[in-house]
Amino acid sequence: MEKINKGNKMKIREKLLTVLGPQGGEEEIQALREVIESGWWGKGPKVAEFEEKFAEMVGHKYALAVTSASHGQDFVMKAMGFKDIDVINPAISFIATAVIPLWNGFTSNIVDVKQDTLCIDPEDVERYKRPNSELLIAVNEAGVPCDYKGLRKVFGGFILEDAAHSCYTPGAGLGGDCAVWSFQAVKTLPVGDGGMITTDDKNLVDKCRDMSWFGVSSTWSRMQGAKGKRHYSWDYEVDILGYKNYMIDIIATIGLEQMKKLPKHLEFRRHIQDRYNKELHPVFERPPHSETVQYYCLRLPIRKGIGRNNLIDYLADKKIHTSVHFKPLYKYEFLSQNREYPVSEKEWVKLISLPCHNRMVEGDIDYVVHWTNKFIEENYDGNRSRTLI
Ligand SMILES: Cc1ncc(COP(=O)(O)O)c(C=O)c1O
């Protein structure tokens, strides 16, 4: 974190300002120390506490902590017992959402997004759903909620709410039939790598829990006295084909500390969003409001062949790291689909994500605003902006 001088002669930073990044400190270090000294590092009381507190925050009855959102999505697909299905997912998303169906031998049916939110478009779902489309993955892009009412009107199957960017938007997670959250290193509640499944369906969460450690009940739960016995039970049955993707206490303890900081962290992310919205040049199309601001995704219209790719290079020269969330999934050869995507095609070329995270200070925001606007002043003129929502 560096303080940068304001003014016309802004000095170029020495250290790269990253587009995303986790922020932790003494609290996480102290909590980790306690877990390490406790002698219980694996899945235990910290995971149970994290699951309980997370379920309560979301408003679901059950939560299961796993190693990543990707594995959480995979477990849900397996636990639902789907066979040979088609999975509908949005064109603008991280690669995971379209690839996980393929792990299970399903087809990935990529549909177009809405122009304003870049979330899955119910009208396109209606147009392109297939007789065996039984699962839909709804991604709350950059933390902006999907149109769940619209989706329910056109789709009667299971909706998995991909809430990887929504931790935590009030009401998020409750739009689908279950939700999967990501705590990967640059998410709003980072733990390094981790995820959570939340649902009101006990059967679903029990099946996912069984799968998360080869169908073996956890050592911690057997330590609490199993099946009428007063003492630890070493024995367990295994009657399903399971995997090994449960969260451990070392990770959960970071999650618990990050959860305490979440309101403050989100407040600062929204502050960055507000400042960018107010201070950036009007030529930029502002993103729709996000409560989490997982990504601050501006849109820069292309004028006379100049656009966001030029801005990305320009900002890189000024030590500002940017990104694009996301390149449409049908652009990857192995996911290509035999159809057109008018909205994604038009919008994705304009997308650029600016630095937005809790390692930043006000001076970093000044710095990004300065150089981003300077690029526009040097390359664009006479353009006026519009706010998308
Ligand atoms: C929309 C979306 N879904 C799923 C994932 C996968 O999350 P994880 O890295 O926890 O597996 C990501 C990760 O960035 C994502 O952006």
Coordinates of C-alpha atoms and ligand atoms in Angstrom, one line a residue:
M1 CA 0.0 0.0 0.0
E2 CA 1.6 3.2 -1.1
K3 CA 0.6 6.8 -0.8
I4 CA 0.8 8.6 -4.1
N5 CA 1.0 12.4 -4.7
K6 CA -2.1 13.9 -6.2
G7 CA -2.0 16.5 -8.9
N8 CA -1.1 16.7 -12.6
K9 CA 2.4 15.4 -12.1
M10 CA 1.5 12.1 -10.6
K11 CA 4.5 10.0 -10.1
I12 CA 4.5 6.5 -11.5
R13 CA 4.4 3.8 -8.8
E14 CA 7.2 1.4 -8.3
K15 CA 5.1 -1.4 -7.0
L16 CA 2.2 -2.9 -9.0
L17 CA -1.2 -2.0 -7.8
T18 CA -3.0 -5.4 -8.1
V19 CA -6.6 -5.6 -9.5
L20 CA -7.7 -7.9 -6.6
G21 CA -6.2 -9.1 -3.4
P22 CA -6.9 -10.4 0.1
Q23 CA -6.4 -8.3 3.3
G24 CA -5.6 -10.0 6.6
G25 CA -3.6 -9.2 9.7
E26 CA -2.9 -9.8 13.3
E27 CA -6.4 -11.3 14.0
E28 CA -5.9 -14.0 11.4
I29 CA -2.4 -14.7 12.6
Q30 CA -3.5 -15.0 16.2
A31 CA -6.4 -17.2 15.3
L32 CA -4.1 -19.5 13.3
R33 CA -1.7 -19.7 16.1
E34 CA -4.5 -20.9 18.4
V35 CA -5.6 -23.6 16.0
I36 CA -2.0 -24.7 15.4
E37 CA -1.3 -24.9 19.1
S38 CA -4.6 -26.7 19.8
G39 CA -3.4 -29.8 18.1
W40 CA -6.5 -30.1 15.9
W41 CA -5.7 -28.9 12.4
G42 CA -8.1 -31.0 10.3
K43 CA -11.9 -30.8 10.0
G44 CA -13.2 -30.0 13.5
P45 CA -14.8 -27.4 15.6
K46 CA -13.7 -24.4 13.6
V47 CA -15.3 -25.8 10.4
A48 CA -18.5 -26.5 12.4
E49 CA -18.6 -23.0 13.7
F50 CA -17.9 -21.4 10.3
E51 CA -20.7 -23.5 8.7
E52 CA -23.1 -22.6 11.4
K53 CA -22.4 -18.9 11.3
F54 CA -22.4 -18.8 7.5
A55 CA -25.7 -20.6 7.2
E56 CA -27.2 -18.1 9.7
M57 CA -25.9 -15.1 7.7
V58 CA -27.3 -16.5 4.4
G59 CA -30.6 -17.7 6.0
H60 CA -30.3 -21.3 4.9
K61 CA -30.7 -24.2 7.3
Y62 CA -27.5 -26.0 6.4
A63 CA -24.0 -25.2 5.2
L64 CA -21.2 -27.5 4.2
A65 CA -17.6 -26.1 4.0
V66 CA -15.5 -27.6 1.1
T67 CA -12.2 -26.9 -0.5
S68 CA -13.5 -24.7 -3.3
A69 CA -16.8 -23.5 -4.9
S70 CA -15.8 -25.6 -7.9
H71 CA -15.9 -28.8 -5.8
G72 CA -19.0 -27.6 -4.1
Q73 CA -20.8 -27.3 -7.5
D74 CA -19.5 -30.7 -8.5
F75 CA -20.8 -32.3 -5.3
V76 CA -24.3 -30.7 -5.8
M77 CA -24.4 -32.2 -9.4
K78 CA -23.4 -35.6 -8.1
A79 CA -25.6 -35.6 -5.1
M80 CA -28.7 -34.6 -7.2
G81 CA -28.2 -37.9 -9.1
F82 CA -28.5 -36.3 -12.5
K83 CA -27.9 -38.6 -15.5
D84 CA -27.1 -37.4 -19.0
I85 CA -28.4 -33.9 -18.5
D86 CA -27.9 -30.6 -20.2
V87 CA -26.6 -27.8 -17.9
I88 CA -27.5 -24.2 -18.8
N89 CA -25.0 -21.6 -17.8
P90 CA -24.2 -18.0 -18.7
A91 CA -21.8 -16.9 -21.4
I92 CA -20.1 -14.3 -19.1
S93 CA -18.6 -16.3 -16.2
F94 CA -15.5 -18.0 -14.9
I95 CA -14.6 -21.1 -16.8
A96 CA -15.5 -23.3 -13.8
T97 CA -19.3 -22.9 -14.4
A98 CA -19.1 -24.5 -17.9
V99 CA -16.4 -27.1 -17.2
I100 CA -17.8 -28.7 -14.0
P101 CA -20.8 -30.1 -16.0
L102 CA -18.3 -31.7 -18.3
W103 CA -16.5 -33.4 -15.4
N104 CA -19.8 -35.2 -14.9
G105 CA -20.4 -36.2 -18.6
F106 CA -23.1 -33.6 -19.0
T107 CA -23.4 -31.0 -21.8
S108 CA -22.7 -27.3 -21.2
N109 CA -25.4 -25.2 -22.8
I110 CA -24.1 -21.7 -22.8
V111 CA -26.7 -19.0 -23.1
D112 CA -26.5 -15.2 -23.5
V113 CA -26.6 -12.6 -20.8
K114 CA -28.7 -9.5 -20.1
Q115 CA -27.1 -6.3 -21.4
D116 CA -27.5 -4.3 -18.1
T117 CA -26.4 -6.9 -15.5
L118 CA -24.4 -9.4 -17.6
C119 CA -26.3 -12.1 -15.7
I120 CA -28.0 -15.0 -17.5
D121 CA -30.9 -13.9 -19.6
P122 CA -34.2 -15.7 -18.9
E123 CA -35.4 -15.0 -22.5
D124 CA -32.4 -16.7 -23.9
V125 CA -32.8 -19.6 -21.5
E126 CA -36.4 -20.0 -22.8
R127 CA -35.2 -19.9 -26.4
Y128 CA -32.3 -22.4 -26.0
K129 CA -33.3 -24.8 -23.2
R130 CA -33.4 -28.4 -24.3
P131 CA -35.7 -31.3 -23.3
N132 CA -32.9 -32.6 -21.0
S133 CA -31.9 -29.2 -19.5
E134 CA -32.5 -30.1 -15.8
L135 CA -29.9 -27.9 -14.2
L136 CA -29.2 -24.2 -14.5
I137 CA -26.2 -22.4 -13.0
A138 CA -27.1 -18.8 -12.3
V139 CA -24.0 -16.6 -11.7
N140 CA -24.5 -13.4 -9.8
E141 CA -22.0 -11.6 -12.0
A142 CA -19.7 -9.3 -9.9
G143 CA -22.2 -9.7 -7.1
V144 CA -25.2 -8.4 -9.0
P145 CA -28.2 -10.7 -8.5
C146 CA -29.7 -12.7 -11.4
D147 CA -33.3 -12.3 -12.3
Y148 CA -34.5 -15.4 -10.4
K149 CA -38.2 -14.6 -10.9
G150 CA -37.7 -14.4 -14.6
L151 CA -35.7 -17.7 -14.5
R152 CA -38.3 -19.5 -12.6
K153 CA -40.9 -18.5 -15.1
V154 CA -39.0 -20.1 -18.0
F155 CA -37.1 -22.9 -16.3
G156 CA -38.7 -25.7 -14.2
G157 CA -35.5 -27.6 -13.3
F158 CA -32.9 -27.2 -10.5
I159 CA -31.3 -23.8 -10.1
L160 CA -27.8 -23.8 -8.6
E161 CA -27.1 -20.2 -7.5
D162 CA -23.4 -19.5 -8.1
A163 CA -22.8 -17.0 -5.4
A164 CA -19.0 -16.9 -5.8
H165 CA -19.2 -13.1 -6.1
S166 CA -22.1 -12.5 -3.7
C167 CA -20.5 -12.7 -0.3
Y168 CA -22.4 -11.1 1.1
T169 CA -25.4 -9.4 -0.7
P170 CA -28.5 -9.5 1.5
G171 CA -30.8 -12.1 0.0
A172 CA -28.1 -13.7 -2.0
G173 CA -28.2 -17.5 -2.0
L174 CA -31.9 -17.7 -1.7
G175 CA -32.8 -17.2 -5.3
G176 CA -31.8 -20.8 -6.4
D177 CA -32.5 -24.2 -5.0
C178 CA -29.1 -24.2 -3.3
A179 CA -26.1 -21.8 -3.4
V180 CA -22.4 -22.3 -3.7
W181 CA -20.0 -19.7 -2.4
S182 CA -16.3 -19.1 -3.0
F183 CA -13.6 -18.1 -0.5
Q184 CA -10.8 -18.3 -3.0
A185 CA -7.9 -15.9 -2.3
V186 CA -9.3 -12.8 -4.1
K187 CA -12.9 -13.1 -3.2
T188 CA -14.7 -10.8 -0.7
L189 CA -14.3 -13.4 2.1
P190 CA -10.9 -14.9 1.2
V191 CA -9.4 -17.9 3.1
G192 CA -6.8 -18.9 0.4
D193 CA -9.0 -21.5 -1.2
G194 CA -12.4 -22.8 0.0
G195 CA -16.1 -22.8 -0.6
M196 CA -19.5 -23.4 1.0
I197 CA -22.7 -25.1 -0.1
T198 CA -25.8 -23.6 1.6
T199 CA -29.3 -25.1 1.3
D200 CA -32.5 -25.9 3.2
D201 CA -32.4 -29.5 1.8
K202 CA -31.0 -31.8 4.5
N203 CA -30.8 -34.8 2.1
L204 CA -28.7 -32.8 -0.3
V205 CA -26.3 -31.5 2.3
D206 CA -26.0 -34.9 3.9
K207 CA -25.1 -36.5 0.6
C208 CA -22.5 -33.8 -0.2
R209 CA -21.0 -34.2 3.3
D210 CA -20.7 -37.9 2.8
M211 CA -19.0 -37.4 -0.5
S212 CA -16.5 -34.9 0.9
W213 CA -14.5 -37.6 2.7
F214 CA -14.9 -40.9 0.9
G215 CA -18.2 -41.5 2.6
V216 CA -16.5 -41.7 6.0
S217 CA -18.0 -39.8 9.0
S218 CA -15.5 -37.2 10.2
T219 CA -13.1 -38.2 12.9
W220 CA -14.2 -35.1 14.9
S221 CA -17.8 -36.3 14.9
R222 CA -16.8 -39.8 16.0
M223 CA -14.7 -38.2 18.8
Q224 CA -18.0 -36.8 20.2
G225 CA -19.3 -40.3 20.9
A226 CA -21.0 -42.2 18.1
K227 CA -24.2 -44.2 17.8
G228 CA -25.1 -44.6 21.4
K229 CA -21.5 -45.1 22.6
R230 CA -20.1 -42.8 25.1
H231 CA -16.6 -42.8 23.7
Y232 CA -14.7 -42.3 20.5
S233 CA -15.6 -44.7 17.8
W234 CA -12.8 -45.7 15.3
D235 CA -15.2 -47.6 13.1
Y236 CA -17.1 -46.4 10.0
E237 CA -19.0 -47.7 7.1
V238 CA -18.3 -46.6 3.6
D239 CA -21.2 -47.2 1.2
I240 CA -20.8 -44.5 -1.4
L241 CA -18.1 -43.6 -3.9
G242 CA -16.7 -40.5 -2.2
Y243 CA -14.0 -37.9 -2.7
K244 CA -11.8 -35.7 -0.4
N245 CA -12.8 -32.1 -0.6
Y246 CA -13.7 -31.0 2.9
M247 CA -12.5 -27.8 4.6
I248 CA -10.1 -28.0 7.5
D249 CA -9.9 -26.0 10.7
I250 CA -6.8 -24.1 9.6
I251 CA -8.7 -22.6 6.7
A252 CA -12.0 -22.2 8.6
T253 CA -10.4 -20.1 11.3
I254 CA -9.3 -17.6 8.6
G255 CA -12.9 -17.7 7.4
L256 CA -14.2 -16.9 10.8
E257 CA -11.9 -13.9 11.2
Q258 CA -12.7 -12.6 7.7
M259 CA -16.4 -13.0 8.4
K260 CA -16.1 -10.5 11.4
K261 CA -14.3 -8.1 9.0
L262 CA -16.8 -8.6 6.1
P263 CA -19.1 -5.6 6.8
K264 CA -16.2 -3.2 7.0
H265 CA -14.5 -4.7 4.0
L266 CA -17.6 -4.5 1.9
E267 CA -18.2 -0.9 3.0
F268 CA -14.8 0.0 1.7
R269 CA -15.3 -1.8 -1.6
R270 CA -18.6 0.1 -2.1
H271 CA -16.7 3.3 -1.3
I272 CA -14.3 2.5 -4.1
Q273 CA -17.2 1.8 -6.4
D274 CA -18.8 5.2 -5.4
R275 CA -15.6 7.1 -6.0
Y276 CA -15.0 5.4 -9.4
N277 CA -18.6 6.1 -10.4
K278 CA -18.3 9.7 -9.5
E279 CA -14.8 10.5 -10.6
L280 CA -14.1 8.6 -13.7
H281 CA -14.6 10.2 -17.1
P282 CA -18.1 10.2 -18.4
V283 CA -17.2 8.2 -21.5
F284 CA -17.2 5.0 -19.3
E285 CA -20.4 3.1 -18.9
R286 CA -20.7 2.5 -15.2
P287 CA -21.4 -1.0 -13.9
P288 CA -24.7 -1.8 -12.2
H289 CA -24.6 -1.4 -8.4
S290 CA -23.1 -4.3 -6.6
E291 CA -23.2 -4.7 -2.8
T292 CA -20.0 -6.8 -2.8
V293 CA -18.1 -5.2 -5.7
Q294 CA -16.3 -8.5 -6.2
Y295 CA -15.1 -6.8 -9.5
Y296 CA -15.5 -3.2 -10.6
C297 CA -16.3 -3.9 -14.3
L298 CA -16.4 -0.7 -16.3
R299 CA -17.3 -0.7 -20.0
L300 CA -15.3 1.4 -22.4
P301 CA -16.9 1.9 -25.9
I302 CA -14.5 1.4 -28.7
R303 CA -13.9 4.6 -30.7
K304 CA -11.8 4.8 -33.9
G305 CA -10.2 1.4 -33.1
I306 CA -9.2 2.5 -29.5
G307 CA -10.7 0.7 -26.6
R308 CA -10.2 -1.2 -23.4
N309 CA -7.2 -3.2 -24.7
N310 CA -5.3 0.0 -25.2
L311 CA -6.3 1.2 -21.7
I312 CA -5.1 -2.1 -20.2
D313 CA -1.7 -1.6 -21.8
Y314 CA -1.6 2.1 -20.8
L315 CA -2.5 1.3 -17.2
A316 CA 0.0 -1.6 -17.1
D317 CA 2.7 1.0 -17.9
K318 CA 1.6 3.0 -14.9
K319 CA 1.9 -0.2 -12.7
I320 CA -1.9 -0.6 -12.5
H321 CA -3.0 -4.2 -12.9
T322 CA -6.4 -4.7 -14.6
S323 CA -8.4 -7.6 -15.8
V324 CA -11.5 -8.7 -17.8
H325 CA -14.4 -10.5 -16.1
F326 CA -14.9 -12.4 -18.3
K327 CA -14.1 -13.5 -21.8
P328 CA -17.2 -15.3 -23.0
L329 CA -17.0 -19.1 -22.3
Y330 CA -18.1 -20.1 -25.9
K331 CA -14.8 -18.5 -27.1
Y332 CA -12.9 -21.5 -25.7
E333 CA -12.6 -24.0 -28.5
F334 CA -13.8 -27.0 -26.4
L335 CA -16.9 -25.0 -25.2
S336 CA -17.8 -23.6 -28.6
Q337 CA -21.5 -23.6 -29.4
N338 CA -23.3 -23.5 -32.7
R339 CA -25.1 -20.2 -32.2
E340 CA -24.8 -16.4 -32.0
Y341 CA -24.4 -14.4 -28.8
P342 CA -25.4 -10.8 -29.7
V343 CA -25.2 -9.3 -26.2
S344 CA -22.1 -11.0 -24.9
E345 CA -20.3 -10.3 -28.2
K346 CA -21.2 -6.6 -28.1
E347 CA -20.4 -6.0 -24.4
W348 CA -17.4 -8.2 -23.5
V349 CA -15.0 -6.2 -25.8
K350 CA -15.8 -3.1 -23.6
L351 CA -15.1 -4.8 -20.2
I352 CA -12.2 -3.8 -18.0
S353 CA -12.0 -4.4 -14.3
L354 CA -10.1 -1.8 -12.3
P355 CA -8.4 -2.4 -8.9
C356 CA -10.9 -2.9 -6.2
H357 CA -10.0 -4.6 -2.9
N358 CA -9.2 -4.0 0.8
R359 CA -5.5 -3.6 0.4
M360 CA -6.1 -0.2 -1.3
V361 CA -6.0 3.2 0.3
E362 CA -7.5 6.5 -0.9
G363 CA -4.3 7.4 -2.6
D364 CA -4.6 4.2 -4.7
I365 CA -8.1 5.2 -5.8
D366 CA -6.8 8.7 -6.7
Y367 CA -4.0 7.1 -8.7
V368 CA -6.3 4.8 -10.7
V369 CA -8.7 7.7 -11.4
H370 CA -5.9 10.0 -12.5
W371 CA -4.3 7.6 -15.0
T372 CA -7.6 6.2 -16.3
N373 CA -9.0 9.7 -17.0
K374 CA -5.7 10.8 -18.5
F375 CA -5.9 8.0 -21.0
I376 CA -9.4 9.1 -22.0
E377 CA -8.4 12.8 -22.2
E378 CA -5.5 11.7 -24.5
N379 CA -7.5 9.3 -26.7
Y380 CA -11.2 10.2 -26.6
D381 CA -13.0 13.5 -26.9
G382 CA -16.6 14.7 -26.9
N383 CA -18.1 11.5 -25.6
R384 CA -20.8 11.4 -23.0
S385 CA -21.5 8.6 -20.6
R386 CA -24.7 6.7 -19.5
T387 CA -25.3 4.7 -16.4
L388 CA -26.5 1.2 -17.1
I389 CA -28.8 0.9 -14.1
Ligands
LIG1 C1 -18.5 -17.2 -11.1 C2 -17.5 -18.2 -10.4 N1 -18.0 -19.4 -10.2 C3 -17.1 -20.3 -9.6 C4 -15.8 -20.0 -9.3 C5 -14.9 -21.1 -8.7 O1 -14.6 -20.8 -7.4 P1 -13.4 -21.6 -6.7 O2 -12.1 -20.9 -7.1 O3 -13.7 -21.4 -5.2 O4 -13.5 -23.0 -7.1 C6 -15.4 -18.7 -9.6 C7 -14.0 -18.4 -9.3 O5 -13.5 -17.3 -9.6 C8 -16.2 -17.8 -10.2 O6 -15.8 -16.6 -10.5

